[in-house]
XYZ file of C-alpha atoms in Angstrom:
378
model
C -29.480 -1.577 -3.753
C -26.767 -0.424 -6.152
C -23.578 -2.459 -6.373
C -21.444 -2.237 -3.232
C -17.690 -1.856 -3.520
C -15.725 -3.080 -0.483
C -12.394 -3.823 -2.150
C -10.672 -0.471 -1.764
C -7.338 -2.061 -0.823
C -7.212 -3.396 -4.393
C -8.065 -0.044 -5.935
C -10.260 2.941 -5.130
C -12.846 4.647 -7.348
C -11.397 7.697 -9.070
C -12.931 10.959 -7.880
C -14.787 13.238 -10.342
C -12.532 16.166 -9.427
C -9.525 14.074 -10.440
C -11.116 13.194 -13.777
C -11.793 16.905 -14.380
C -8.132 17.801 -13.821
C -6.955 15.015 -16.117
C -9.464 15.831 -18.851
C -8.477 19.480 -18.832
C -4.798 18.559 -19.030
C -5.394 16.219 -21.965
C -7.108 18.990 -23.901
C -4.942 21.947 -22.938
C -1.561 20.622 -21.852
C -0.475 18.096 -24.454
C 3.143 19.247 -24.780
C 6.082 16.965 -24.013
C 7.750 18.152 -20.773
C 11.139 17.498 -22.380
C 10.466 19.846 -25.310
C 11.999 23.319 -25.168
C 9.231 25.198 -26.986
C 6.289 26.882 -25.294
C 4.059 23.822 -25.213
C 6.848 21.776 -23.646
C 7.717 24.469 -21.107
C 4.064 24.709 -20.070
C 3.924 20.937 -19.538
C 7.227 20.984 -17.658
C 5.992 23.749 -15.373
C 2.841 21.762 -14.560
C 4.908 18.642 -13.916
C 7.269 20.380 -11.516
C 4.422 22.162 -9.731
C 2.815 18.765 -9.102
C 6.138 17.383 -7.851
C 6.567 20.355 -5.521
C 3.039 20.002 -4.141
C 3.421 16.265 -3.564
C 6.767 16.709 -1.821
C 5.276 19.308 0.528
C 2.935 16.724 2.076
C 5.951 14.733 3.244
C 8.176 17.687 4.174
C 10.873 16.801 1.657
C 12.552 18.454 -1.300
C 10.846 18.130 -4.688
C 14.110 16.658 -6.027
C 13.537 13.639 -3.766
C 10.280 12.679 -5.540
C 10.545 10.484 -8.651
C 7.436 9.715 -10.698
C 6.843 6.072 -11.650
C 4.091 3.882 -13.078
C 3.141 2.773 -9.574
C 4.277 0.849 -6.527
C 5.580 -2.250 -8.278
C 7.968 -0.309 -10.490
C 9.115 1.779 -7.534
C 9.806 -1.288 -5.374
C 11.744 -2.870 -8.234
C 13.711 0.327 -8.818
C 14.717 0.637 -5.185
C 15.507 -2.989 -4.349
C 17.450 -3.684 -7.542
C 19.394 -0.443 -7.181
C 20.187 -1.266 -3.568
C 21.910 -4.493 -4.565
C 23.286 -3.711 -8.012
C 24.417 -0.113 -7.503
C 24.502 0.622 -3.765
C 26.346 -2.513 -2.671
C 23.683 -4.030 -0.412
C 24.529 -7.667 0.292
C 21.908 -8.406 2.962
C 18.165 -7.682 2.931
C 16.064 -8.010 6.091
C 12.322 -8.443 5.538
C 9.344 -10.690 6.385
C 7.445 -13.336 4.477
C 4.216 -11.313 4.539
C 5.401 -8.405 2.378
C 3.750 -7.620 -0.965
C 4.929 -9.744 -3.873
C 6.282 -6.587 -5.507
C 8.926 -6.839 -2.784
C 9.208 -10.582 -2.166
C 9.505 -11.604 -5.814
C 12.190 -8.977 -6.434
C 14.108 -10.216 -3.403
C 13.855 -13.787 -4.710
C 15.283 -12.597 -8.029
C 18.135 -10.742 -6.319
C 18.955 -13.724 -4.126
C 19.084 -16.081 -7.101
C 20.932 -13.720 -9.433
C 23.300 -11.886 -7.081
C 23.583 -14.379 -4.230
C 22.610 -11.855 -1.580
C 21.749 -12.897 1.961
C 18.076 -12.632 2.920
C 16.915 -12.680 6.539
C 13.205 -13.161 7.196
C 12.193 -11.772 10.561
C 10.077 -13.929 12.837
C 6.491 -12.751 13.179
C 3.964 -13.621 15.853
C 0.601 -15.281 15.144
C -0.891 -11.844 14.442
C 1.834 -10.926 11.927
C 3.837 -8.509 14.090
C 7.609 -8.247 14.171
C 9.558 -7.924 17.410
C 11.458 -4.633 17.517
C 14.072 -5.978 19.931
C 14.658 -8.906 17.602
C 15.106 -6.529 14.669
C 17.551 -4.414 16.651
C 19.579 -7.449 17.756
C 19.760 -8.849 14.234
C 20.913 -5.559 12.737
C 23.540 -4.985 15.420
C 25.149 -8.358 14.627
C 25.215 -8.065 10.843
C 28.149 -6.938 8.749
C 28.267 -5.440 5.279
C 25.733 -3.199 3.537
C 22.204 -3.877 4.764
C 18.713 -2.846 3.664
C 15.547 -3.377 5.697
C 12.317 -3.663 3.676
C 9.086 -3.628 5.706
C 5.690 -2.383 4.571
C 3.868 0.247 6.616
C 0.362 -1.190 6.111
C -0.026 -4.832 5.170
C -2.265 -4.968 2.121
C -4.095 -8.143 3.173
C -4.596 -7.965 6.947
C -4.012 -4.250 7.511
C -1.312 -4.532 10.181
C 0.343 -1.206 10.966
C 4.119 -1.313 11.230
C 5.506 0.933 13.998
C 7.297 2.737 11.213
C 8.893 5.493 13.273
C 10.418 2.993 15.700
C 11.708 0.805 12.863
C 13.206 3.857 11.158
C 14.967 4.834 14.396
C 16.429 1.332 14.779
C 17.634 1.312 11.172
C 19.227 4.730 11.502
C 20.947 3.759 14.770
C 22.469 0.738 13.031
C 23.444 2.615 9.871
C 21.280 0.533 7.526
C 19.027 1.587 4.677
C 15.263 1.465 5.260
C 12.771 0.925 2.438
C 9.046 0.792 3.151
C 6.304 -0.128 0.715
C 3.846 2.548 1.851
C 1.313 2.007 -0.939
C -1.613 1.212 1.404
C -0.787 4.122 3.726
C -0.222 7.143 1.483
C -3.357 9.266 1.266
C -4.653 7.746 4.502
C -1.965 8.590 7.059
C 0.289 11.601 7.443
C 4.025 11.082 7.137
C 6.661 13.710 7.918
C 9.923 12.379 6.541
C 11.897 14.806 8.661
C 10.530 12.992 11.713
C 10.509 9.455 10.304
C 13.884 8.599 8.825
C 13.047 6.609 5.703
C 15.494 6.221 2.842
C 12.883 5.040 0.356
C 9.083 4.946 0.185
C 6.603 4.284 -2.599
C 3.062 5.323 -3.486
C 0.450 4.391 -6.070
C -2.255 6.895 -7.014
C -5.091 4.420 -7.456
C -4.977 3.574 -3.736
C -6.164 7.092 -2.825
C -8.829 7.742 -5.477
C -6.407 8.694 -8.232
C -5.731 7.123 -11.650
C -4.119 3.735 -12.212
C -0.696 3.386 -13.761
C 1.016 6.241 -11.952
C 2.800 6.651 -8.646
C 5.929 8.048 -7.096
C 8.862 7.101 -4.946
C 10.780 9.079 -2.364
C 14.558 8.675 -2.538
C 16.459 10.433 0.216
C 18.846 13.107 -0.995
C 22.374 11.826 -1.395
C 21.384 8.318 -2.493
C 22.391 7.869 -6.119
C 20.078 5.530 -8.025
C 20.766 4.344 -11.564
C 18.037 3.908 -14.196
C 16.476 0.527 -14.953
C 15.068 2.003 -18.166
C 17.591 3.666 -20.454
C 16.509 6.325 -22.899
C 15.636 9.977 -22.560
C 17.137 10.576 -19.113
C 13.911 11.934 -17.590
C 13.232 12.144 -13.841
C 16.730 13.365 -12.991
C 18.189 10.503 -14.999
C 16.619 7.851 -12.750
C 13.631 6.915 -14.918
C 13.735 7.360 -18.673
C 10.327 7.717 -20.348
C 8.136 10.681 -21.182
C 6.278 11.489 -17.987
C 2.602 10.548 -17.803
C 1.675 14.178 -17.186
C -2.116 13.895 -17.180
C -2.058 11.047 -14.666
C 0.568 12.799 -12.550
C -1.658 15.869 -12.327
C -4.587 13.604 -11.456
C -2.489 11.946 -8.762
C -1.519 15.303 -7.280
C -5.177 16.339 -7.203
C -6.212 13.076 -5.542
C -3.494 13.436 -2.902
C -4.448 17.049 -2.212
C -8.098 16.029 -1.789
C -7.118 13.275 0.612
C -5.202 15.748 2.763
C -7.922 18.404 2.817
C -10.252 16.217 4.892
C -7.849 13.479 5.977
C -8.616 13.502 9.711
C -12.387 13.608 9.234
C -12.365 11.044 6.434
C -10.230 8.597 8.381
C -12.373 9.048 11.484
C -15.439 8.215 9.380
C -13.773 5.148 7.849
C -12.746 4.004 11.329
C -16.392 4.239 12.453
C -17.402 2.145 9.439
C -14.864 -0.505 10.321
C -15.790 -0.564 14.017
C -19.493 -0.805 13.130
C -18.831 -3.694 10.754
C -16.737 -5.555 13.347
C -19.483 -5.234 15.952
C -22.175 -6.382 13.503
C -20.097 -9.409 12.500
C -19.558 -10.388 16.135
C -23.268 -10.042 16.842
C -24.470 -12.041 13.856
C -21.763 -14.713 13.525
C -20.799 -16.624 16.638
C -17.168 -17.710 16.390
C -16.121 -15.102 13.817
C -12.423 -14.271 14.004
C -10.146 -11.701 12.429
C -6.831 -12.300 10.698
C -3.726 -10.415 11.718
C -4.387 -7.316 13.788
C -7.297 -6.244 11.618
C -9.769 -6.231 14.527
C -7.467 -4.030 16.627
C -8.302 -0.432 15.727
C -4.996 0.766 17.196
C -2.756 -1.703 15.395
C -4.363 -1.955 11.970
C -5.353 0.304 9.141
C -8.833 1.796 9.338
C -9.344 0.774 5.725
C -8.769 -3.004 5.965
C -10.602 -5.792 7.807
C -9.686 -9.425 7.140
C -12.410 -11.718 8.469
C -12.326 -15.465 9.129
C -15.964 -16.524 9.002
C -17.245 -19.459 11.097
C -18.243 -21.433 8.013
C -16.727 -22.558 4.749
C -18.181 -21.696 1.364
C -16.198 -22.517 -1.768
C -18.097 -20.008 -3.885
C -18.469 -17.254 -1.282
C -16.628 -14.492 -3.167
C -18.364 -15.386 -6.412
C -21.766 -15.498 -4.706
C -21.191 -12.126 -3.071
C -20.212 -10.694 -6.426
C -23.357 -12.055 -8.069
C -25.344 -10.319 -5.328
C -23.601 -7.031 -6.020
C -20.964 -6.945 -3.276
C -17.308 -6.733 -4.341
C -14.730 -8.015 -1.852
C -11.474 -9.939 -1.966
C -10.078 -13.145 -0.507
C -6.553 -11.792 -0.487
C -4.363 -9.580 -2.610
C -5.966 -8.457 -5.869
C -2.617 -9.104 -7.555
C -3.471 -12.806 -7.318
C -6.964 -12.506 -8.786
C -7.775 -15.148 -11.356
C -5.173 -17.584 -10.036
C -5.596 -20.580 -7.777
C -2.716 -19.498 -5.564
C -3.801 -18.868 -1.995
C -2.760 -15.878 0.073
C 0.892 -16.140 1.121
C 0.120 -13.811 4.025
C -2.677 -15.965 5.441
C -0.662 -19.134 4.907
C 1.990 -17.662 7.226
C -0.551 -16.655 9.874
C -3.096 -19.482 9.786
C -1.086 -22.506 10.819
C -4.014 -24.592 12.111
C -5.857 -26.659 9.455
C -9.225 -25.703 10.938
C -8.442 -22.029 10.369
C -7.165 -22.581 6.840
C -10.375 -24.409 5.920
C -12.620 -21.505 6.923
C -13.537 -18.717 4.534
C -11.384 -15.611 4.905
C -12.594 -12.412 3.298
C -10.886 -9.035 3.057
C -13.294 -6.112 3.341
C -11.669 -2.762 2.650
C -13.358 0.588 3.070
C -13.187 4.127 1.734
C -14.848 7.432 2.499
C -17.372 6.636 -0.248
C -18.864 3.673 1.628
C -21.952 3.922 3.835
C -23.375 2.196 6.915
C -26.361 1.142 4.801
C -24.011 -0.752 2.490
C -22.505 -2.567 5.461
C -25.943 -3.583 6.740
C -26.803 -5.002 3.322
C -23.547 -6.963 3.271
C -24.138 -8.427 6.736
C -27.628 -9.560 5.778
C -26.240 -11.136 2.629
C -23.536 -13.019 4.552
C -26.171 -14.446 6.907
C -27.597 -16.380 3.957
C -24.374 -18.398 3.719
C -24.303 -19.580 7.357
């Protein structure tokens, strides 16, 4: 069988239609969007059309979409602005956020002496909404809540609408790292009151190195990069037009068949869960990843009933690509900070945990092959 890719939470394969759009732009639309001549105006028109189309999927104004190099830059832009320019002195979050959030918060705490409150989570990784509400109602000063919509390692779904309602009721800013959700779930920002969200194109079959952030109208961010004053003065740097057009194409493709694609991916995940339970007595699932109503259809984090130091490497040698945690930690010996928070029992920590993540390009045949391969490591 051809190589099997089950690490879509790390990145997704770029679609041929996206490559076609980017290739055409590279050949025909090479002008700088900041130039005033015809080539520049053509590039600027394409850029703003892409911005308008992207904004329409979230029911917001095109002026509220800022193009970035991806989710990490966007998280940095928002969190640093919140403290340095918007006067936030308290950030409320959890210890299982992406490092693009947690490491920035650590920096802000050390450099600007802000207060950081880490919400308690249960053994599945869920926050308590009443606890969040009580904490916010008793805080003073300028507050920002930062909670990711879909956890990138265990797939937990945040009840984002409820959290947004609580934040709005308490007059606090709400930032959500939505990188694992955009392109997979619909989000109407007129119904869900977010102040900031972020997206990265390579999570929904677009190119790497490009993304966008939503900044609610009326919130005045300052640039981290100073230079040409692009992106409404928020992000200086000539826009990565070809990748932006590829990102817009990838997002449009995801929305065309979103319901059907996600239903198919959900069937893949459910099938894989059932096969694992049948073939591996004692298999368990980290976070809420087994719960199809509380976790992303794209992510399944499995705690296998055996330990194998070279499991990921052995799977890779056999042609199956998976992850043991966040891809941002690949190549290091640092374990998953998310699993270390959830797996408190030594017996659980000593078992092999594997993150399988699916896309519409995967097949049931691939899952059968993977199950049969895992059986060899019992």
